[in-house]
Tab-separated table of C-alpha atoms in Angstrom:
chain	number	residue	atom	x	y	z
H	1	ASP	CA	99.966	140.204	46.029
H	2	THR	CA	102.505	140.049	43.191
H	3	VAL	CA	102.624	143.820	42.742
H	4	LEU	CA	103.066	144.283	46.526
H	5	ALA	CA	105.819	141.581	46.654
H	6	ALA	CA	107.574	143.284	43.757
H	7	LEU	CA	107.504	146.613	45.403
H	8	HIS	CA	108.555	145.192	48.852
H	9	GLU	CA	111.499	143.406	47.167
H	10	ALA	CA	112.538	146.352	44.957
H	11	ARG	CA	111.815	144.407	41.744
H	12	GLY	CA	110.339	145.317	38.375
H	13	ASP	CA	109.398	148.345	36.393
H	14	ILE	CA	106.628	149.422	38.790
H	15	PHE	CA	109.033	150.173	41.579
H	16	ASP	CA	111.624	151.843	39.229
H	17	ASN	CA	109.053	154.158	37.689
H	18	VAL	CA	107.982	155.270	41.217
H	19	PHE	CA	111.391	156.364	42.316
H	20	SER	CA	113.543	156.820	39.338
H	21	ARG	CA	112.499	160.416	38.630
H	22	SER	CA	113.242	161.512	42.300
H	23	TRP	CA	116.496	159.591	42.225
H	24	ASN	CA	117.577	161.463	38.974
H	25	LEU	CA	116.821	164.789	40.700
H	26	LEU	CA	119.017	164.062	43.788
H	27	SER	CA	122.491	165.470	44.139
H	28	PRO	CA	125.361	162.938	44.484
H	29	ASP	CA	125.535	163.607	48.129
H	30	ALA	CA	121.865	163.190	48.598
H	31	ARG	CA	122.068	159.865	46.852
H	32	GLN	CA	124.793	158.763	49.004
H	33	VAL	CA	122.995	159.653	52.126
H	34	LEU	CA	119.833	157.967	50.871
H	35	ILE	CA	121.723	154.729	50.135
H	36	VAL	CA	123.063	154.455	53.743
H	37	MET	CA	119.634	154.865	55.417
H	38	PRO	CA	118.832	151.178	55.194
H	39	LEU	CA	121.876	150.473	57.386
H	40	PHE	CA	119.840	151.879	60.315
H	41	ALA	CA	117.341	149.520	61.929
H	42	SER	CA	115.415	152.617	63.304
H	43	SER	CA	115.745	156.243	63.065
H	44	ALA	CA	119.188	157.791	62.835
H	45	SER	CA	121.041	160.833	64.240
H	46	GLN	CA	122.742	163.257	61.852
H	47	GLN	CA	126.029	162.277	63.326
H	48	ALA	CA	125.494	158.598	62.644
H	49	ILE	CA	124.423	159.402	59.064
H	50	GLU	CA	127.534	161.437	58.526
H	51	ALA	CA	129.748	158.771	59.687
H	52	ALA	CA	128.094	156.100	57.490
H	53	SER	CA	127.706	158.146	54.381
H	54	ASP	CA	131.135	159.948	54.614
H	55	VAL	CA	129.259	163.176	53.607
H	56	HIS	CA	130.178	166.053	55.994
H	57	HIS	CA	129.166	169.438	57.302
H	58	PHE	CA	127.388	171.743	54.895
H	59	ALA	CA	127.183	169.128	52.107
H	60	LEU	CA	125.347	166.792	54.637
H	61	ASP	CA	122.988	169.601	55.610
H	62	GLU	CA	122.153	170.230	51.895
H	63	ALA	CA	121.704	166.541	51.254
H	64	LEU	CA	119.338	165.866	54.159
H	65	GLY	CA	117.398	169.057	53.386
H	66	GLN	CA	116.880	167.873	49.747
H	67	LEU	CA	115.744	164.436	50.942
H	68	VAL	CA	113.259	165.798	53.455
H	69	GLU	CA	111.991	168.343	51.030
H	70	MET	CA	111.328	165.483	48.505
H	71	SER	CA	109.720	163.337	51.354
H	72	LEU	CA	112.189	160.634	50.739
H	73	VAL	CA	113.444	161.081	54.352
H	74	ASP	CA	111.359	162.002	57.359
H	75	ALA	CA	112.823	164.292	60.093
H	76	THR	CA	111.619	164.801	63.690
H	77	ASP	CA	110.686	168.315	64.814
H	78	GLU	CA	113.394	168.936	67.435
H	79	LEU	CA	114.893	172.350	67.149
H	80	ASP	CA	118.141	171.042	68.618
H	81	GLN	CA	119.778	169.598	65.422
H	82	ALA	CA	121.878	167.188	67.577
H	83	ARG	CA	118.634	165.477	68.761
H	84	ARG	CA	116.926	165.389	65.454
H	85	ARG	CA	116.356	161.986	64.065
H	86	TYR	CA	115.872	160.878	60.445
H	87	SER	CA	114.036	157.816	59.164
H	88	ILE	CA	112.676	156.375	55.722
H	89	HIS	CA	109.393	154.776	54.686
H	90	PRO	CA	109.585	150.950	54.193
H	91	LEU	CA	109.133	151.402	50.359
H	92	THR	CA	111.965	154.014	50.269
H	93	ARG	CA	113.980	151.641	52.308
H	94	ALA	CA	113.554	148.860	49.838
H	95	PHE	CA	114.546	151.141	46.893
H	96	ALA	CA	117.664	152.392	48.770
H	97	THR	CA	118.612	148.819	49.764
H	98	ARG	CA	118.582	147.965	46.086
H	99	LYS	CA	120.905	150.706	45.226
H	100	LEU	CA	123.136	149.784	48.187
H	101	GLN	CA	123.225	146.229	46.926
H	102	GLN	CA	124.444	147.346	43.466
H	103	GLY	CA	127.766	148.433	45.156
H	104	PRO	CA	128.503	145.780	47.867
H	105	GLU	CA	132.034	146.948	48.430
H	106	THR	CA	130.793	150.519	49.070
H	107	GLY	CA	128.115	149.126	51.360
H	108	GLU	CA	130.656	147.247	53.471
H	109	ALA	CA	132.804	150.430	53.768
H	110	ASP	CA	129.705	152.320	54.839
H	111	ARG	CA	128.978	149.642	57.564
H	112	ARG	CA	132.560	149.670	58.790
H	113	ARG	CA	132.491	153.396	59.275
H	114	LEU	CA	129.239	153.054	61.092
H	115	ALA	CA	130.633	150.295	63.349
H	116	GLU	CA	133.520	152.586	64.344
H	117	PHE	CA	131.207	155.420	65.038
H	118	PHE	CA	129.030	153.348	67.340
H	119	HIS	CA	131.978	151.761	69.085
H	120	THR	CA	133.052	155.419	70.114
H	121	PHE	CA	129.538	156.281	70.850
H	122	THR	CA	128.653	153.447	73.225
H	123	LYS	CA	132.019	153.949	74.958
H	124	LYS	CA	131.081	157.408	75.616
H	125	TYR	CA	127.329	157.093	76.594
H	126	GLY	CA	127.024	153.414	77.659
H	127	GLY	CA	128.635	151.129	80.250
H	128	PHE	CA	127.325	151.830	83.711
H	129	TRP	CA	127.009	155.658	83.179
H	130	VAL	CA	123.282	156.074	83.388
H	131	ALA	CA	123.397	159.714	82.734
H	132	GLY	CA	124.408	158.946	79.075
H	133	PHE	CA	121.470	156.489	78.592
H	134	THR	CA	119.200	159.382	77.324
H	135	LEU	CA	121.471	159.850	74.330
H	136	LEU	CA	122.219	156.114	73.983
H	137	GLU	CA	118.492	154.848	73.963
H	138	PRO	CA	117.271	156.001	70.521
H	139	ASP	CA	120.305	154.375	68.848
H	140	VAL	CA	120.156	150.937	70.534
H	141	PRO	CA	118.336	149.119	67.813
H	142	ASN	CA	121.046	150.572	65.315
H	143	ILE	CA	123.825	149.470	67.627
H	144	LEU	CA	122.428	145.989	68.009
H	145	ALA	CA	122.008	145.589	64.255
H	146	ILE	CA	125.575	146.682	63.581
H	147	ILE	CA	126.830	144.251	66.364
H	148	GLN	CA	125.000	141.417	64.692
H	149	TRP	CA	126.466	142.358	61.282
H	150	CYS	CA	129.974	142.392	62.632
H	151	TRP	CA	129.597	139.012	64.168
H	152	ASP	CA	127.850	137.626	61.012
H	153	GLN	CA	130.481	138.956	58.716
H	154	GLN	CA	133.489	138.291	61.028
H	155	ILE	CA	134.361	141.989	60.715
H	156	PHE	CA	135.363	144.089	63.838
H	157	VAL	CA	134.412	141.163	66.097
H	158	ASN	CA	136.207	142.335	69.147
H	159	MET	CA	134.796	145.861	68.635
H	160	ALA	CA	131.347	144.532	68.477
H	161	MET	CA	131.913	142.680	71.810
H	162	ASP	CA	133.009	145.915	73.336
H	163	MET	CA	129.779	147.630	71.960
H	164	PHE	CA	127.563	144.851	73.388
H	165	HIS	CA	129.374	145.184	76.791
H	166	ASP	CA	128.647	148.948	76.650
H	167	VAL	CA	124.877	148.522	75.960
H	168	ALA	CA	124.134	145.533	77.996
H	169	TYR	CA	123.543	147.447	81.264
H	170	PHE	CA	121.144	149.844	79.427
H	171	MET	CA	119.283	146.827	78.053
H	172	ILE	CA	119.026	145.185	81.464
H	173	SER	CA	117.887	148.417	83.029
H	174	ARG	CA	115.178	148.878	80.595
H	175	GLY	CA	113.836	145.343	80.814
H	176	TYR	CA	115.216	143.793	77.615
H	177	TRP	CA	116.372	140.660	79.357
H	178	ASN	CA	115.554	138.192	76.769
H	179	ASP	CA	117.429	140.176	74.048
H	180	THR	CA	120.410	140.730	76.450
H	181	MET	CA	120.466	136.927	77.200
H	182	ASP	CA	120.385	135.934	73.477
H	183	LEU	CA	123.201	138.325	72.690
H	184	GLY	CA	125.229	137.417	75.693
H	185	GLN	CA	125.102	133.805	74.888
H	186	ARG	CA	126.137	134.637	71.318
H	187	ALA	CA	128.982	136.743	72.573
H	188	VAL	CA	130.213	133.806	74.620
H	189	THR	CA	130.067	131.559	71.470
H	190	VAL	CA	131.783	134.062	69.249
H	191	ALA	CA	134.505	134.634	71.735
H	192	THR	CA	134.965	130.903	72.223
H	193	GLU	CA	135.246	130.328	68.514
H	194	LEU	CA	137.944	132.931	68.352
H	195	GLU	CA	139.691	131.241	71.276
H	196	ASP	CA	139.129	134.515	73.223
H	197	GLU	CA	138.846	132.939	76.619
H	198	LEU	CA	138.902	136.124	78.664
H	199	ASN	CA	136.019	137.695	76.804
H	200	ALA	CA	134.006	134.383	76.921
H	201	ALA	CA	134.477	134.291	80.655
H	202	ARG	CA	133.620	137.922	80.985
H	203	PHE	CA	130.188	137.462	79.222
H	204	GLN	CA	129.427	134.217	81.163
H	205	VAL	CA	129.814	136.135	84.523
H	206	TRP	CA	127.917	139.141	83.161
H	207	PRO	CA	125.294	139.402	81.836
H	208	VAL	CA	124.605	135.669	81.303
H	209	SER	CA	124.886	134.383	84.881
H	210	TRP	CA	123.387	137.639	86.159
H	211	ILE	CA	120.105	137.124	84.305
H	212	HIS	CA	120.004	133.397	85.361
H	213	ARG	CA	120.472	134.448	88.979
H	214	HIS	CA	117.759	137.151	88.889
H	215	ARG	CA	115.386	134.776	87.278
H	216	GLY	CA	115.972	132.186	90.046
H	217	ASP	CA	117.847	129.733	87.816
H	218	LEU	CA	120.702	129.465	90.391
H	219	ASP	CA	122.150	126.293	89.119
H	220	GLN	CA	122.652	127.590	85.614
H	221	ALA	CA	124.096	130.881	87.024
H	222	GLU	CA	126.578	128.942	89.294
H	223	ARG	CA	127.658	126.697	86.242
H	224	HIS	CA	128.455	129.777	84.118
H	225	ILE	CA	130.257	131.566	86.983
H	226	THR	CA	132.295	128.492	87.988
H	227	GLU	CA	133.448	127.773	84.386
H	228	ALA	CA	134.358	131.383	83.964
H	229	LEU	CA	136.224	131.572	87.326
H	230	GLU	CA	138.394	128.699	86.398
H	231	VAL	CA	139.580	130.499	83.273
H	232	LEU	CA	139.979	133.734	84.932
H	233	CYS	CA	142.084	132.300	87.611
H	234	ARG	CA	144.255	130.541	84.990
H	235	LEU	CA	144.735	133.785	83.113
H	236	ASP	CA	145.341	135.621	86.421
H	237	ALA	CA	142.679	138.179	85.315
H	238	LYS	CA	142.290	139.814	88.774
H	239	GLU	CA	139.441	142.146	87.883
H	240	GLY	CA	137.431	139.391	86.376
H	241	ILE	CA	138.196	137.135	89.332
H	242	ALA	CA	136.726	139.855	91.715
H	243	ALA	CA	133.682	140.238	89.517
H	244	ALA	CA	133.093	136.432	89.438
H	245	LYS	CA	133.566	136.114	93.291
H	246	HIS	CA	131.129	139.001	93.674
H	247	SER	CA	128.574	137.275	91.660
H	248	LEU	CA	129.174	133.956	93.430
H	249	GLY	CA	128.590	135.791	96.771
H	250	ARG	CA	125.268	137.140	95.618
H	251	LEU	CA	124.338	133.750	94.387
H	252	ALA	CA	125.287	132.217	97.845
H	253	GLN	CA	123.109	134.908	99.566
H	254	GLU	CA	120.126	133.952	97.371
H	255	ARG	CA	120.632	130.297	98.665
H	256	GLY	CA	120.808	131.419	102.278
H	257	GLN	CA	124.502	130.435	102.545
H	258	PHE	CA	125.395	133.559	104.341
H	259	GLU	CA	128.838	132.660	105.524
H	260	GLN	CA	129.991	131.733	102.083
H	261	ALA	CA	128.368	134.836	100.727
H	262	GLN	CA	130.190	137.034	103.370
H	263	LYS	CA	133.596	135.393	102.435
H	264	LEU	CA	133.246	135.975	98.725
H	265	LEU	CA	131.979	139.539	98.921
H	266	GLU	CA	134.723	140.395	101.330
H	267	GLU	CA	137.273	138.849	98.903
H	268	ALA	CA	135.916	140.988	96.154
H	269	PHE	CA	135.906	144.053	98.294
H	270	THR	CA	139.464	143.636	99.122
H	271	TYR	CA	140.399	143.706	95.423
H	272	TYR	CA	138.280	146.706	94.705
H	273	GLU	CA	139.742	148.558	97.620
H	274	SER	CA	143.380	147.613	96.528
H	275	VAL	CA	142.851	149.257	93.129
H	276	GLY	CA	140.710	152.148	94.415
H	277	ASP	CA	137.656	151.255	92.425
H	278	GLU	CA	135.161	153.644	94.113
H	279	LEU	CA	132.114	152.438	92.236
H	280	GLN	CA	132.547	148.832	93.154
H	281	ILE	CA	133.693	149.674	96.718
H	282	TYR	CA	130.391	151.398	97.202
H	283	PHE	CA	128.236	148.684	95.708
H	284	THR	CA	130.010	145.815	97.551
H	285	THR	CA	129.550	147.697	100.725
H	286	ALA	CA	125.875	148.036	99.967
H	287	ASN	CA	125.722	144.375	99.117
H	288	LEU	CA	127.455	143.507	102.567
H	289	ALA	CA	125.016	145.763	104.397
H	290	ASN	CA	122.073	144.040	102.744
H	291	LEU	CA	123.537	140.718	103.623
H	292	ALA	CA	123.867	141.761	107.345
H	293	LEU	CA	120.212	142.891	107.223
H	294	GLU	CA	119.098	139.659	105.787
H	295	GLN	CA	120.985	137.795	108.647
H	296	GLY	CA	119.177	139.946	111.204
H	297	ASN	CA	122.365	141.856	112.225
H	298	LEU	CA	120.739	145.285	112.315
H	299	GLU	CA	123.591	147.127	113.922
H	300	LYS	CA	126.120	145.963	111.267
H	301	ALA	CA	123.772	146.645	108.500
H	302	TRP	CA	123.109	150.242	109.743
H	303	LYS	CA	126.841	150.884	110.370
H	304	LEU	CA	127.961	149.711	106.889
H	305	SER	CA	125.247	151.751	105.146
H	306	ARG	CA	125.410	154.926	107.210
H	307	GLY	CA	129.305	154.757	107.125
H	308	VAL	CA	129.491	155.286	103.451
H	309	GLU	CA	126.170	157.081	102.779
H	310	LYS	CA	127.777	160.541	102.600
H	311	ALA	CA	130.762	159.635	100.516
H	312	ALA	CA	128.406	157.599	98.111
H	313	ARG	CA	126.301	160.698	97.711
H	314	GLN	CA	129.251	162.798	96.839
H	315	PHE	CA	130.376	160.208	94.389
H	316	GLY	CA	127.056	160.824	92.608
H	317	ASP	CA	125.729	157.378	91.571
H	318	PRO	CA	122.008	157.317	92.470
H	319	GLU	CA	121.904	153.562	92.226
H	320	ILE	CA	124.451	153.038	95.044
H	321	VAL	CA	122.714	155.609	97.304
H	322	ALA	CA	119.301	153.888	96.682
H	323	SER	CA	120.883	150.502	97.675
H	324	LEU	CA	122.113	152.024	100.957
H	325	LEU	CA	118.878	153.766	101.634
H	326	SER	CA	116.993	150.541	101.029
H	327	THR	CA	119.000	148.681	103.738
H	328	MET	CA	118.688	151.558	106.104
H	329	GLY	CA	114.924	151.570	105.562
H	330	GLY	CA	114.869	147.859	106.252
H	331	VAL	CA	116.782	148.357	109.497
H	332	ALA	CA	114.378	151.217	110.512
H	333	ARG	CA	111.391	148.983	109.806
H	334	GLN	CA	112.712	146.132	111.931
H	335	ARG	CA	113.367	148.508	114.797
H	336	GLY	CA	109.717	149.663	114.630
H	337	ASP	CA	110.457	153.265	113.315
H	338	LEU	CA	107.955	153.120	110.400
H	339	GLN	CA	108.157	156.936	109.654
H	340	GLN	CA	111.950	156.781	109.246
H	341	ALA	CA	111.736	153.522	107.255
H	342	LYS	CA	109.146	155.219	104.934
H	343	ALA	CA	111.336	158.210	104.444
H	344	PHE	CA	114.350	156.241	103.548
H	345	LEU	CA	112.403	153.925	101.197
H	346	GLU	CA	110.554	156.882	99.429
H	347	GLU	CA	113.923	158.456	98.684
H	348	ALA	CA	115.245	155.055	97.436
H	349	LEU	CA	112.274	154.706	95.156
H	350	THR	CA	112.739	158.253	93.802
H	351	LEU	CA	116.453	157.479	92.978
H	352	ARG	CA	115.532	154.148	91.407
H	353	LYS	CA	113.064	155.971	89.090
H	354	GLN	CA	115.883	158.410	88.157
H	355	VAL	CA	118.052	155.406	87.061
H	356	ASN	CA	114.930	153.801	85.442
H	357	ARG	CA	116.104	150.293	86.108
H	358	LEU	CA	112.839	148.336	86.092
H	359	ASP	CA	113.613	145.396	88.418
H	360	GLU	CA	114.989	147.748	91.079
H	361	ILE	CA	112.004	149.974	90.868
H	362	ALA	CA	109.872	146.986	91.432
H	363	ASP	CA	112.016	146.002	94.434
H	364	ALA	CA	111.884	149.372	95.862
H	365	SER	CA	108.038	149.570	95.485
H	366	LEU	CA	107.763	146.187	97.249
H	367	SER	CA	109.903	147.436	100.208
H	368	LEU	CA	107.904	150.599	100.535
H	369	ALA	CA	104.646	148.671	100.303
H	370	ARG	CA	105.525	146.511	103.263
H	371	VAL	CA	105.903	149.665	105.282
H	372	GLN	CA	102.686	151.232	104.029
H	373	ILE	CA	100.794	148.095	104.871
H	374	GLU	CA	102.031	148.359	108.401
H	375	MET	CA	101.011	152.017	108.457
H	376	ASN	CA	97.602	151.058	107.192
H	377	MET	CA	98.214	152.873	103.942
H	378	LYS	CA	96.390	150.155	102.001
H	379	GLN	CA	95.371	151.966	98.713
H	380	THR	CA	98.832	153.223	98.145
H	381	ALA	CA	100.376	149.869	99.058
H	382	ARG	CA	98.050	148.090	96.604
H	383	GLN	CA	99.140	150.234	93.811
H	384	MET	CA	102.717	149.746	94.474
H	385	LEU	CA	102.396	146.004	94.680
H	386	SER	CA	100.297	145.860	91.453
H	387	ASP	CA	102.976	147.873	89.571
H	388	ALA	CA	105.750	145.554	91.039
H	389	LEU	CA	103.915	142.389	90.120
H	390	VAL	CA	103.627	143.534	86.372
H	391	THR	CA	107.349	144.165	86.203
H	392	TYR	CA	108.279	140.843	87.951
H	393	GLN	CA	106.140	138.953	85.576
H	394	LYS	CA	107.363	140.832	82.500
H	395	LEU	CA	111.002	140.143	83.491
H	396	GLY	CA	110.420	136.487	84.561
H	397	MET	CA	112.127	137.319	87.875
H	398	LEU	CA	112.385	135.104	91.068
H	399	ARG	CA	109.207	133.190	91.711
H	400	SER	CA	109.644	133.988	95.452
H	401	ARG	CA	109.319	137.847	94.657
H	402	THR	CA	106.235	137.190	92.678
H	403	GLN	CA	104.587	134.972	95.338
H	404	GLU	CA	105.281	137.527	98.067
H	405	VAL	CA	103.673	140.261	96.072
H	406	GLU	CA	100.644	138.073	95.173
H	407	SER	CA	100.371	137.028	98.925
H	408	LEU	CA	100.400	140.703	100.060
H	409	LEU	CA	97.798	141.629	97.458
H	410	ALA	CA	95.553	138.827	98.600
H	411	GLN	CA	96.034	139.910	102.178
H	412	LEU	CA	94.961	143.452	101.399
H	413	SER	CA	91.713	142.157	99.792
H	414	LYS	CA	90.754	140.363	103.082
H	415	PRO	CA	88.734	141.806	105.884
H	416	THR	CA	90.885	143.930	108.200
H	417	ASP	CA	90.767	141.699	111.279
H	418	GLN	CA	91.796	138.614	109.371
H	419	ALA	CA	94.632	140.327	107.447
H	420	GLU	CA	95.991	141.782	110.641
H	421	THR	CA	96.094	138.303	112.363
H	422	GLU	CA	97.935	136.874	109.322
H	423	ARG	CA	100.372	139.779	109.137
H	424	HIS	CA	101.309	139.426	112.776
H	425	GLN	CA	101.776	135.676	112.293
H	426	ALA	CA	104.113	136.287	109.357
H	427	ASN	CA	106.169	138.831	111.417
H	428	GLU	CA	106.449	136.314	114.233
H	429	LYS	CA	107.828	133.762	111.814
């Protein structure tokens, strides 16, 4: 145990003897690259290593080549160098960390360069641009580590808040809700300590209140949005006010307060229309269409959805199109056109899977399963519902969603006659 502890903590002659010969054989550039490797929580791209190490171009290729050849650094097999990832063994990490700690000023400079690199990187590939998530995903652990370091050291604090804002939607999409909530609450605290009211309010609205709402904690969600809205109104932050009203509108809808939801969503829509924010115009229209469907106003729900469907497709955001198709599928189902409902909802599910946002894939699966049950496609519906239930439970989503899925699964397990009777009774209600 003592030997293992010494190795792990990079102490004593045993560890030095293991690595000293290799270290002495390394070029200065290779040493510098090895020293920065512990800055990465997971594997790193060549571009990120270049930024942290300040070793460039041919010199970097040579340094990485030597480290890989000596088995101090592992490289993935991608032929495309831009997608190749580099990592180190835990014992090598401990040794490199010791070398890094011998020059703390150098280590801080390395981290600063890495923070600046990831700030640019997240701005380019993060936010709500899901097409960039493929490139963003491998580096999220590294980005979160550098965000935490910035906040801990009070260095580049606002830059770190920007980085978190740009990775938060990716984290929500992939189901990392607990981590997003923890970081979101810390972002509020950090901003408050800096007397940055605008950022504190921004993070209260999203993602903190958003996660509370989707988990059914509506009182907590409302508290955060209301506190934020007061600040945003005082600062006359119009974009933030619109976002807060949008969130309050969705919250009112969850509570069945449809008139209030309509008013708030329309106020948000008016702002988005005034500044020409196409993304939010389409999203809010989809929300208003869904609200009309929930109120039983099928004509309005259809008109709103169908009216922007073509423009939304041209805009090219699959999440918006999926939202519109979901409402159109709901309208078709209530009108009794199950084939059309099925077609709309199948396309919506396909688009949800392209975006790979887990909660919306589960919602789309639930909507499609309802239609499949009515079309007597029980086996397919059962699989859809089972998959949705796993996601809902993982994310801790609204209990009402989980209960509906559990009820439908129980219904599918009953004899046909009894299940049909219960289904008709549920539809009549």
